[in-house]
Amino acid sequence: MTDILKTIFESVLVGNKKGVSDGVQQAVDAGVDAGEILNKGLIAAMSEVGRRFEEGEYFVPEMLIAARAMSAGMEIIKPLLVKAGVETIGKVAIGTVKGDLHDIGKNLVGMMMEGAGFEVIDLGVDVTPDRFVEAARSGVNIIAMSALLTTTIPSMEATIKAIEVSNLRDSVRILVGGAPVTQAYAEKIGADGYAADASAAARKALEIVGRS
Ligand code: B1M
């Protein structure tokens, strides 16, 4: 790994937003390929962040600041990636379900998925089943639903039913998570995957699209 990619990698690990954006800008100015900055700098670092989180070396705050630092770098290279036609691993539409306004965990999951190489479309909070159906119709690979309230998790099942009724169930995979959600619940409502935290969600999404 070149020195500049190493600097980007290490800046993401410690959540140094300015270090990441300066490093990415320097790499771009030096003519380093945007795909290389993405894969060897940003994505590699987020995968290490995920590993440290799962090993108990990092906690939610460390993961959050690393993800924010990574996003600062993404902002710089996104237009270059689009121009170069660098393909993302897949498209994920993520949202917090109807009636639920909690978005910290959902944002973190979205950032980790972006860090894993997905294009993430953030539908926001209080997302109705119809809005998820619309996203499924737009051609995303994964619908990712987050819920933090025991009173709102039934909206996940309602959304899956709405996707089925719209004949879109075979074209998207569905991932669910959030504090009150369990593997058993995910299976009961017919989701394709469950993850307990943001790092596991990114891994699960990779598994779902066959890139794990
Ligand atoms: Co609310 N709230 N809240 N709240 N809130 C909880 C969730 C609660 C457990 C607090 C409590 O009573 N102990 C409780 C829910 C009880 C229950 O239903 N079992 C609760 C309640 C009751 C409420 C209100 C009803 C309170 C009221 O008004 N009476 C109200 C509801 C509003 C609504 O949504 N309609 C409410 C409001 C709020 C605030 C607006 C004040 C604020 C939200 C701010 C925001 O999100 N922008 C808030 C907060 C901050 C919390 C707590 C304190 C923290 C949630 C959080 O951000 N955690 C929470 C108590 C707690 O968790 N200790 C609580 C950090 C975050 C990183 O974790 O979101 O769990 P989490 O996400 C994790 C995993 O769950 C997972 O990965 C994430 C990262 O590792 N994950 C996924 C999440 N989504 C995933 C999706 C995946 C996979 C993994 O795949 C797609």
XYZ file of N, CA, C and O in Angstrom, residues 16-193:
712
model
N -10.227 10.536 11.983
C -9.696 11.868 11.679
C -10.261 12.338 10.324
O -9.699 12.061 9.260
N -11.402 13.066 10.429
C -12.137 13.477 9.231
C -11.261 14.336 8.303
O -11.225 14.123 7.095
N -10.558 15.313 8.898
C -9.728 16.202 8.082
C -8.569 15.410 7.443
O -8.235 15.612 6.283
N -8.003 14.500 8.241
C -6.912 13.663 7.721
C -7.389 12.861 6.515
O -6.665 12.717 5.528
N -8.637 12.352 6.600
C -9.167 11.559 5.486
C -9.403 12.456 4.276
O -8.949 12.153 3.169
N -10.102 13.614 4.490
C -10.383 14.421 3.297
C -9.109 14.983 2.689
O -8.962 14.998 1.469
N -8.145 15.416 3.531
C -6.875 15.915 2.976
C -6.146 14.796 2.224
O -5.633 14.995 1.125
N -6.123 13.611 2.840
C -5.428 12.472 2.234
C -6.053 12.088 0.901
O -5.348 11.851 -0.087
N -7.394 12.042 0.881
C -8.087 11.658 -0.355
C -7.829 12.715 -1.436
O -7.528 12.384 -2.586
N -7.896 13.980 -1.035
C -7.655 15.048 -2.017
C -6.238 14.959 -2.585
O -6.037 15.069 -3.790
N -5.286 14.717 -1.690
C -3.880 14.576 -2.135
C -3.730 13.415 -3.114
O -3.036 13.513 -4.124
N -4.397 12.303 -2.764
C -4.304 11.120 -3.631
C -4.906 11.425 -5.001
O -4.329 11.073 -6.035
N -6.064 12.108 -5.002
C -6.706 12.473 -6.268
C -5.769 13.369 -7.071
O -5.529 13.140 -8.265
N -5.194 14.385 -6.396
C -4.295 15.324 -7.090
C -3.062 14.606 -7.647
O -2.522 15.004 -8.673
N -2.643 13.546 -6.940
C -1.451 12.813 -7.388
C -1.798 11.795 -8.486
O -0.932 11.049 -8.944
N -3.079 11.744 -8.841
C -3.489 10.863 -9.942
C -3.774 9.427 -9.537
O -3.851 8.549 -10.391
N -3.938 9.191 -8.212
C -4.284 7.822 -7.794
C -5.724 7.545 -8.244
O -6.606 8.398 -8.112
N -5.933 6.351 -8.760
C -7.247 5.956 -9.260
C -8.297 5.982 -8.129
O -8.042 5.497 -7.020
N -9.480 6.559 -8.445
C -10.526 6.690 -7.418
C -10.960 5.323 -6.868
O -11.234 5.183 -5.675
N -11.001 4.318 -7.750
C -11.386 2.975 -7.307
C -10.381 2.411 -6.316
O -10.739 1.722 -5.361
N -9.108 2.766 -6.516
C -8.063 2.284 -5.604
C -8.182 2.990 -4.245
O -8.030 2.377 -3.190
N -8.485 4.297 -4.297
C -8.664 5.051 -3.038
C -9.825 4.442 -2.263
O -9.763 4.226 -1.049
N -10.892 4.122 -3.011
C -12.081 3.544 -2.382
C -11.762 2.177 -1.764
O -11.989 1.951 -0.577
N -11.214 1.281 -2.586
C -11.037 -0.102 -2.124
C -9.888 -0.286 -1.145
O -10.048 -0.940 -0.108
N -8.735 0.310 -1.462
C -7.562 0.066 -0.606
C -7.476 1.024 0.568
O -6.807 0.734 1.553
N -8.130 2.196 0.440
C -8.101 3.160 1.544
C -9.358 3.071 2.391
O -9.354 2.516 3.498
N -10.482 3.551 1.833
C -11.703 3.707 2.627
C -12.363 2.380 3.011
O -12.646 2.134 4.186
N -12.596 1.517 2.008
C -13.302 0.258 2.307
C -12.439 -0.653 3.183
O -12.924 -1.254 4.147
N -11.161 -0.720 2.878
C -10.275 -1.573 3.686
C -10.278 -1.106 5.143
O -10.319 -1.922 6.077
N -10.282 0.221 5.338
C -10.275 0.745 6.715
C -11.591 0.434 7.424
O -11.592 0.024 8.592
N -12.727 0.585 6.711
C -14.007 0.307 7.360
C -14.149 -1.173 7.674
O -14.798 -1.545 8.650
N -13.539 -2.004 6.870
C -13.610 -3.428 7.170
C -12.791 -3.726 8.438
O -13.194 -4.535 9.286
N -11.672 -3.015 8.608
C -10.869 -3.169 9.831
C -11.645 -2.616 11.046
O -11.613 -3.191 12.136
N -12.374 -1.506 10.834
C -13.197 -0.942 11.912
C -14.237 -1.985 12.344
O -14.446 -2.224 13.544
N -14.870 -2.615 11.354
C -15.870 -3.647 11.646
C -15.262 -4.786 12.446
O -15.840 -5.277 13.414
N -14.045 -5.185 12.060
C -13.375 -6.273 12.777
C -13.111 -5.877 14.228
O -13.410 -6.622 15.152
N -12.597 -4.655 14.404
C -12.289 -4.197 15.773
C -13.560 -4.089 16.622
O -13.549 -4.381 17.819
N -14.676 -3.673 15.987
C -15.946 -3.573 16.711
C -16.381 -4.970 17.162
O -16.776 -5.180 18.297
N -16.279 -5.920 16.254
C -16.711 -7.273 16.599
C -15.810 -7.932 17.637
O -16.253 -8.763 18.416
N -14.548 -7.516 17.687
C -13.610 -8.078 18.676
C -13.705 -7.333 20.013
O -12.976 -7.647 20.946
N -14.559 -6.310 20.072
C -14.712 -5.558 21.320
C -13.615 -4.527 21.556
O -13.480 -3.988 22.651
N -12.818 -4.229 20.502
C -11.764 -3.207 20.649
C -12.361 -1.827 20.413
O -11.875 -0.834 20.932
N -13.384 -1.757 19.548
C -14.070 -0.507 19.233
C -15.507 -0.610 19.727
O -16.083 -1.700 19.751
N -16.082 0.544 20.084
C -17.480 0.594 20.470
C -18.209 1.527 19.508
O -17.597 2.085 18.586
N -19.535 1.718 19.743
C -20.326 2.532 18.805
C -19.700 3.913 18.534
O -19.597 4.315 17.378
N -19.232 4.666 19.542
C -18.678 5.992 19.220
C -17.480 5.935 18.270
O -17.403 6.734 17.332
N -16.584 4.976 18.466
C -15.419 4.861 17.579
C -15.873 4.516 16.154
O -15.349 5.039 15.173
N -16.887 3.616 16.093
C -17.369 3.205 14.780
C -18.024 4.397 14.077
O -17.829 4.613 12.876
N -18.776 5.195 14.864
C -19.459 6.366 14.289
C -18.470 7.387 13.751
O -18.633 7.866 12.624
N -17.432 7.713 14.529
C -16.508 8.737 14.036
C -15.686 8.230 12.850
O -15.388 8.987 11.945
N -15.400 6.934 12.857
C -14.679 6.371 11.703
C -15.573 6.457 10.464
O -15.116 6.844 9.380
N -16.861 6.119 10.639
C -17.788 6.139 9.502
C -17.958 7.565 8.978
O -18.029 7.785 7.767
N -17.991 8.535 9.890
C -18.125 9.934 9.438
C -16.881 10.384 8.688
O -16.971 11.099 7.694
N -15.732 9.950 9.162
C -14.479 10.300 8.484
C -14.454 9.671 7.087
O -14.094 10.314 6.103
N -14.904 8.410 7.013
C -14.945 7.719 5.722
C -15.880 8.462 4.762
O -15.562 8.668 3.592
N -17.035 8.924 5.284
C -17.999 9.641 4.432
C -17.388 10.913 3.858
O -17.682 11.283 2.713
N -16.529 11.585 4.640
C -15.888 12.814 4.148
C -15.025 12.489 2.925
O -14.998 13.248 1.953
N -14.348 11.358 2.968
C -13.538 10.941 1.824
C -14.410 10.544 0.643
O -14.103 10.863 -0.510
N -15.528 9.876 0.945
C -16.455 9.442 -0.117
C -16.984 10.637 -0.899
O -17.131 10.572 -2.120
N -17.292 11.722 -0.166
C -17.829 12.922 -0.828
C -16.889 13.389 -1.943
O -17.330 13.838 -2.980
N -15.573 13.290 -1.689
C -14.597 13.759 -2.686
C -14.525 12.826 -3.891
O -14.480 13.277 -5.033
N -14.555 11.510 -3.617
C -14.337 10.609 -4.765
C -15.626 10.179 -5.485
O -15.557 9.685 -6.604
N -16.798 10.409 -4.850
C -18.054 9.970 -5.479
C -18.185 10.442 -6.934
O -18.427 9.634 -7.828
N -18.014 11.752 -7.205
C -18.169 12.197 -8.603
C -17.168 11.522 -9.539
O -17.492 11.224 -10.686
N -15.961 11.238 -9.015
C -14.939 10.598 -9.854
C -15.313 9.149 -10.155
O -15.093 8.638 -11.248
N -15.899 8.493 -9.139
C -16.299 7.095 -9.318
C -17.406 7.012 -10.363
O -17.406 6.130 -11.216
N -18.351 7.951 -10.265
C -19.466 7.969 -11.220
C -18.898 8.179 -12.627
O -19.235 7.457 -13.568
N -17.987 9.164 -12.735
C -17.392 9.480 -14.036
C -16.631 8.277 -14.611
O -16.728 7.966 -15.788
N -15.907 7.582 -13.710
C -15.092 6.446 -14.169
C -15.941 5.193 -14.370
O -15.449 4.175 -14.842
N -17.212 5.287 -13.971
C -18.102 4.134 -14.129
C -17.720 2.972 -13.224
O -17.988 1.826 -13.547
N -17.082 3.279 -12.069
C -16.735 2.203 -11.135
C -18.028 1.646 -10.544
O -18.851 2.383 -10.012
N -18.205 0.344 -10.721
C -19.466 -0.246 -10.266
C -19.475 -0.468 -8.776
O -18.477 -0.888 -8.206
N -20.619 -0.163 -8.145
C -20.730 -0.463 -6.723
C -21.122 -1.939 -6.618
O -21.545 -2.544 -7.603
N -20.987 -2.475 -5.401
C -21.305 -3.889 -5.191
C -22.795 -4.144 -5.389
O -23.230 -5.187 -5.834
N -23.588 -3.140 -5.058
C -25.039 -3.267 -5.171
C -25.686 -2.045 -4.571
O -25.011 -1.203 -3.973
N -27.018 -1.954 -4.739
C -27.731 -0.796 -4.202
C -28.590 -1.214 -3.023
O -29.319 -2.212 -3.103
N -28.503 -0.433 -1.954
C -29.307 -0.714 -0.760
C -30.196 0.487 -0.489
O -29.724 1.625 -0.486
N -31.496 0.236 -0.265
C -32.374 1.316 0.201
C -32.630 1.041 1.672
O -33.105 -0.036 2.042
N -32.260 2.000 2.510
C -32.389 1.792 3.958
C -33.321 2.827 4.573
O -33.348 3.987 4.147
N -34.098 2.385 5.561
C -34.962 3.328 6.249
C -35.398 2.794 7.600
O -35.327 1.590 7.863
N -35.813 3.713 8.466
C -36.425 3.318 9.739
C -37.928 3.229 9.468
O -38.500 4.103 8.816
N -38.535 2.161 9.963
C -39.922 1.863 9.578
C -40.948 2.883 10.079
O -40.676 3.681 10.984
N -42.132 2.775 9.517
C -43.248 3.678 9.813
C -43.486 3.834 11.326
O -43.496 2.857 12.060
N -43.638 5.056 11.748
C -43.940 5.350 13.155
C -42.704 5.497 14.019
O -42.787 5.867 15.190
N -41.546 5.206 13.439
C -40.305 5.175 14.223
C -39.343 6.270 13.748
O -39.036 6.348 12.563
N -38.891 7.095 14.714
C -38.060 8.242 14.345
C -36.590 8.067 14.724
O -35.793 8.982 14.538
N -36.243 6.910 15.270
C -34.844 6.684 15.668
C -33.977 6.498 14.419
O -34.270 5.637 13.593
N -32.902 7.298 14.316
C -32.105 7.140 13.088
C -30.608 6.955 13.309
O -29.866 6.819 12.334
N -30.152 6.955 14.548
C -28.696 6.871 14.768
C -28.160 5.504 14.306
O -27.196 5.430 13.543
N -28.828 4.444 14.753
C -28.399 3.096 14.353
C -28.548 2.896 12.857
O -27.649 2.363 12.202
N -29.664 3.355 12.315
C -29.897 3.217 10.859
C -28.804 3.930 10.066
O -28.281 3.401 9.081
N -28.437 5.133 10.522
C -27.384 5.882 9.807
C -26.052 5.142 9.857
O -25.308 5.092 8.881
N -25.787 4.570 11.025
C -24.532 3.836 11.193
C -24.501 2.606 10.279
O -23.491 2.323 9.617
N -25.629 1.907 10.221
C -25.722 0.736 9.332
C -25.483 1.183 7.884
O -24.709 0.571 7.144
N -26.134 2.294 7.494
C -25.967 2.812 6.129
C -24.519 3.151 5.847
O -23.988 2.839 4.775
N -23.853 3.784 6.828
C -22.450 4.168 6.614
C -21.552 2.942 6.500
O -20.623 2.916 5.684
N -21.810 1.925 7.318
C -20.988 0.709 7.233
C -21.210 0.003 5.895
O -20.292 -0.564 5.316
N -22.454 0.059 5.400
C -22.725 -0.568 4.098
C -22.018 0.210 2.994
O -21.475 -0.375 2.066
N -22.058 1.541 3.121
C -21.339 2.367 2.142
C -19.850 2.035 2.213
O -19.174 1.882 1.192
N -19.364 1.881 3.446
C -17.959 1.529 3.656
C -17.611 0.174 3.065
O -16.462 -0.098 2.728
N -18.628 -0.690 2.939
C -18.378 -2.018 2.356
C -18.459 -1.981 0.833
O -18.226 -2.988 0.171
N -18.830 -0.817 0.275
C -18.842 -0.680 -1.180
C -20.206 -0.608 -1.828
O -20.311 -0.624 -3.052
N -21.273 -0.519 -1.013
C -22.622 -0.419 -1.580
C -22.990 1.038 -1.868
O -22.501 1.942 -1.184
N -23.874 1.223 -2.836
C -24.496 2.535 -2.997
C -25.709 2.518 -2.072
O -26.545 1.611 -2.157
N -25.773 3.489 -1.169
C -26.838 3.470 -0.165
C -27.815 4.614 -0.396
O -27.420 5.777 -0.469
N -29.083 4.252 -0.538
C -30.123 5.266 -0.691
C -30.839 5.350 0.656
O -31.424 4.370 1.120
N -30.736 6.518 1.279
C -31.319 6.678 2.615
C -32.742 7.209 2.491
O -32.967 8.338 2.069
N -33.701 6.360 2.878
C -35.109 6.765 2.779
C -35.552 7.561 4.000
O -36.677 8.043 4.053
N -34.692 7.640 5.004
C -35.006 8.433 6.195
C -35.730 7.645 7.268
O -35.554 6.429 7.384
N -36.546 8.353 8.045
C -37.276 7.715 9.149
C -38.776 7.720 8.828
O -39.198 8.373 7.876
N -39.539 6.968 9.631
C -40.997 6.935 9.469
C -41.365 6.538 8.031
O -42.228 7.162 7.407
N -40.669 5.522 7.528
C -40.841 5.125 6.125
C -42.013 4.135 5.993
O -42.026 3.074 6.624
N -42.970 4.483 5.186
C -44.162 3.641 5.012
C -43.838 2.415 4.153
O -42.903 2.448 3.336
N -44.640 1.351 4.287
C -44.442 0.192 3.409
C -44.474 0.595 1.938
O -43.663 0.111 1.138
N -45.359 1.520 1.577
C -45.453 1.947 0.165
C -44.154 2.566 -0.334
O -43.750 2.366 -1.477
N -43.511 3.323 0.551
C -42.245 3.968 0.153
C -41.166 2.909 -0.074
O -40.353 3.019 -0.983
N -41.161 1.870 0.799
C -40.189 0.775 0.596
C -40.498 0.042 -0.716
O -39.589 -0.359 -1.444
N -41.796 -0.138 -0.993
C -42.187 -0.811 -2.242
C -41.666 -0.021 -3.441
O -41.088 -0.583 -4.378
N -41.836 1.303 -3.361
C -41.352 2.174 -4.441
C -39.838 1.987 -4.648
O -39.364 1.898 -5.777
N -39.112 1.911 -3.526
C -37.654 1.719 -3.612
C -37.341 0.362 -4.234
O -36.443 0.242 -5.074
N -38.106 -0.659 -3.844
C -37.888 -1.999 -4.404
C -38.126 -1.954 -5.909
O -37.379 -2.556 -6.691
N -39.144 -1.223 -6.307
C -39.478 -1.119 -7.742
C -38.374 -0.389 -8.518
O -38.173 -0.632 -9.696
N -37.651 0.492 -7.835
C -36.620 1.287 -8.530
C -35.374 0.461 -8.870
O -34.458 0.952 -9.515
N -35.341 -0.788 -8.395
C -34.241 -1.666 -8.814
C -33.123 -1.845 -7.801
O -32.032 -2.257 -8.181
N -33.378 -1.526 -6.526
C -32.322 -1.765 -5.529
C -32.167 -3.267 -5.304
O -33.094 -4.039 -5.557
N -30.995 -3.691 -4.832
C -30.777 -5.108 -4.561
C -31.282 -5.498 -3.172
O -31.726 -6.621 -2.951
N -31.123 -4.552 -2.230
C -31.476 -4.866 -0.840
C -32.354 -3.771 -0.246
O -32.075 -2.581 -0.402
N -33.409 -4.212 0.457
C -34.214 -3.296 1.263
C -33.778 -3.555 2.707
O -33.855 -4.690 3.189
N -33.291 -2.507 3.369
C -32.816 -2.657 4.749
C -33.708 -1.852 5.680
O -33.849 -0.644 5.524
N -34.333 -2.571 6.638
C -35.261 -1.898 7.555
C -34.743 -1.917 8.980
O -34.302 -2.953 9.478
N -34.849 -0.749 9.614
C -34.429 -0.623 11.005
C -35.646 -0.255 11.847
O -36.504 0.520 11.405
N -35.735 -0.821 13.068
C -36.808 -0.447 14.005
C -36.239 -0.476 15.411
O -35.479 -1.376 15.760
N -36.611 0.518 16.205
C -36.109 0.601 17.585
C -37.214 0.425 18.622
O -36.936 0.317 19.811
N -38.456 0.431 18.159
C -39.576 0.344 19.105
C -40.316 -0.972 18.916
O -40.557 -1.387 17.779
N -40.704 -1.587 20.035
C -41.464 -2.840 19.912
C -42.796 -2.563 19.207
O -43.341 -3.441 18.546
N -43.277 -1.325 19.325
C -44.560 -0.988 18.689
C -44.435 -0.784 17.173
O -45.445 -0.746 16.482
N -43.213 -0.615 16.668
C -43.084 -0.366 15.220
C -42.553 -1.563 14.430
O -42.653 -1.554 13.198
N -42.025 -2.584 15.132
C -41.495 -3.707 14.335
C -42.567 -4.398 13.469
O -42.222 -4.901 12.408
N -43.870 -4.393 13.864
C -44.834 -5.032 12.942
C -44.844 -4.388 11.549
O -45.246 -5.015 10.566
N -44.373 -3.163 11.462
C -44.324 -2.504 10.147
C -43.337 -3.202 9.198
O -43.456 -3.083 7.976
N -42.376 -3.942 9.794
C -41.452 -4.694 8.934
C -42.223 -5.787 8.195
O -42.050 -5.990 6.992
N -43.078 -6.492 8.949
C -43.860 -7.564 8.334
C -44.824 -6.979 7.293
O -44.968 -7.513 6.193
N -45.445 -5.848 7.650
C -46.381 -5.199 6.713
C -45.650 -4.807 5.427
O -46.188 -4.935 4.324
N -44.405 -4.358 5.576
C -43.627 -3.950 4.393
C -43.305 -5.167 3.521
O -43.442 -5.116 2.291
N -42.897 -6.266 4.169
C -42.584 -7.478 3.388
C -43.836 -7.943 2.636
O -43.787 -8.284 1.445
N -45.002 -7.888 3.329
C -46.263 -8.293 2.663
C -46.544 -7.379 1.476
O -46.932 -7.837 0.402
N -46.324 -6.069 1.679
C -46.600 -5.098 0.602
C -45.679 -5.356 -0.596
O -46.098 -5.237 -1.745
N -44.428 -5.731 -0.306
C -43.480 -6.033 -1.397
C -43.935 -7.305 -2.129
O -43.896 -7.380 -3.356
N -44.433 -8.284 -1.358
C -44.926 -9.535 -1.961
C -46.130 -9.261 -2.857
O -46.173 -9.699 -4.008
N -47.081 -8.492 -2.302
C -48.310 -8.186 -3.043
C -47.988 -7.445 -4.342
O -48.677 -7.594 -5.349
N -46.906 -6.667 -4.316
C -46.517 -5.914 -5.516
C -45.684 -6.749 -6.489
O -45.120 -6.206 -7.449
N -45.582 -8.062 -6.189
C -44.810 -8.979 -7.058
C -43.340 -8.603 -7.187
O -42.731 -8.814 -8.236
N -42.784 -8.028 -6.113
C -41.380 -7.608 -6.180
C -40.495 -8.439 -5.250
O -39.294 -8.220 -5.158
N -41.121 -9.423 -4.573
C -40.369 -10.151 -3.543
C -39.159 -10.885 -4.117
O -38.128 -11.010 -3.446
N -39.287 -11.373 -5.369
C -38.170 -12.124 -5.945
C -37.039 -11.226 -6.434
O -35.941 -11.696 -6.714
N -37.319 -9.930 -6.553
C -36.275 -9.058 -7.104
C -35.454 -8.339 -6.042
O -34.460 -7.696 -6.372
N -35.856 -8.411 -4.788
C -35.051 -7.785 -3.732
C -34.824 -8.729 -2.563
O -35.620 -9.631 -2.310
N -33.712 -8.510 -1.862
C -33.459 -9.239 -0.632
C -33.761 -8.280 0.506
O -33.553 -7.066 0.377
N -34.241 -8.823 1.627
C -34.676 -7.957 2.724
C -33.872 -8.253 3.990
O -33.778 -9.396 4.442
N -33.307 -7.177 4.518
C -32.464 -7.276 5.715
C -33.113 -6.445 6.819
O -33.542 -5.316 6.566
N -33.212 -7.027 8.034
C -33.841 -6.286 9.132
C -32.931 -6.244 10.360
O -32.081 -7.113 10.541
N -33.139 -5.223 11.178
C -32.355 -5.117 12.402
C -32.852 -3.971 13.260
O -33.785 -3.255 12.893
N -32.210 -3.825 14.412
C -32.637 -2.828 15.392
C -32.811 -3.520 16.725
O -33.055 -4.736 16.752
N -32.686 -2.761 17.810
C -32.637 -3.378 19.141
C -33.726 -4.417 19.450
O -33.410 -5.480 19.996
N -35.015 -4.185 19.127
C -36.015 -5.198 19.506
C -36.136 -6.356 18.505
O -36.911 -7.295 18.740
N -35.394 -6.301 17.407
C -35.514 -7.330 16.360
C -34.577 -8.500 16.681
O -33.478 -8.291 17.193
N -35.036 -9.708 16.399
C -34.202 -10.895 16.641
C -34.148 -11.746 15.374
O -34.966 -11.558 14.462
N -33.226 -12.698 15.384
C -33.122 -13.636 14.256
C -34.456 -14.381 14.098
O -34.958 -14.544 12.976
N -35.031 -14.794 15.224
C -36.292 -15.558 15.165
C -37.401 -14.711 14.552
O -38.184 -15.201 13.712
N -37.438 -13.437 14.932
C -38.470 -12.554 14.372
C -38.248 -12.369 12.863
O -39.200 -12.406 12.076
N -36.991 -12.184 12.492
C -36.672 -12.002 11.065
C -37.149 -13.217 10.267
O -37.739 -13.069 9.191
N -36.920 -14.410 10.816
C -37.345 -15.624 10.115
C -38.861 -15.702 10.055
O -39.446 -16.044 9.033
N -39.503 -15.333 11.174
C -40.966 -15.417 11.249
C -41.645 -14.539 10.190
O -42.634 -14.930 9.584
N -41.074 -13.351 9.956
C -41.730 -12.443 9.003
C -41.238 -12.654 7.558
O -41.687 -11.969 6.654
N -40.301 -13.586 7.387
C -39.854 -13.906 6.022
C -38.778 -12.989 5.477
O -38.650 -12.841 4.257
N -37.982 -12.363 6.371
C -36.856 -11.542 5.889
C -35.742 -12.487 5.422
O -35.687 -13.650 5.827
N -34.832 -11.974 4.602
C -33.718 -12.812 4.130
C -32.541 -12.770 5.069
O -31.637 -13.604 4.977
N -32.503 -11.774 5.940
C -31.363 -11.689 6.841
C -31.631 -10.782 8.016
O -32.490 -9.892 7.962
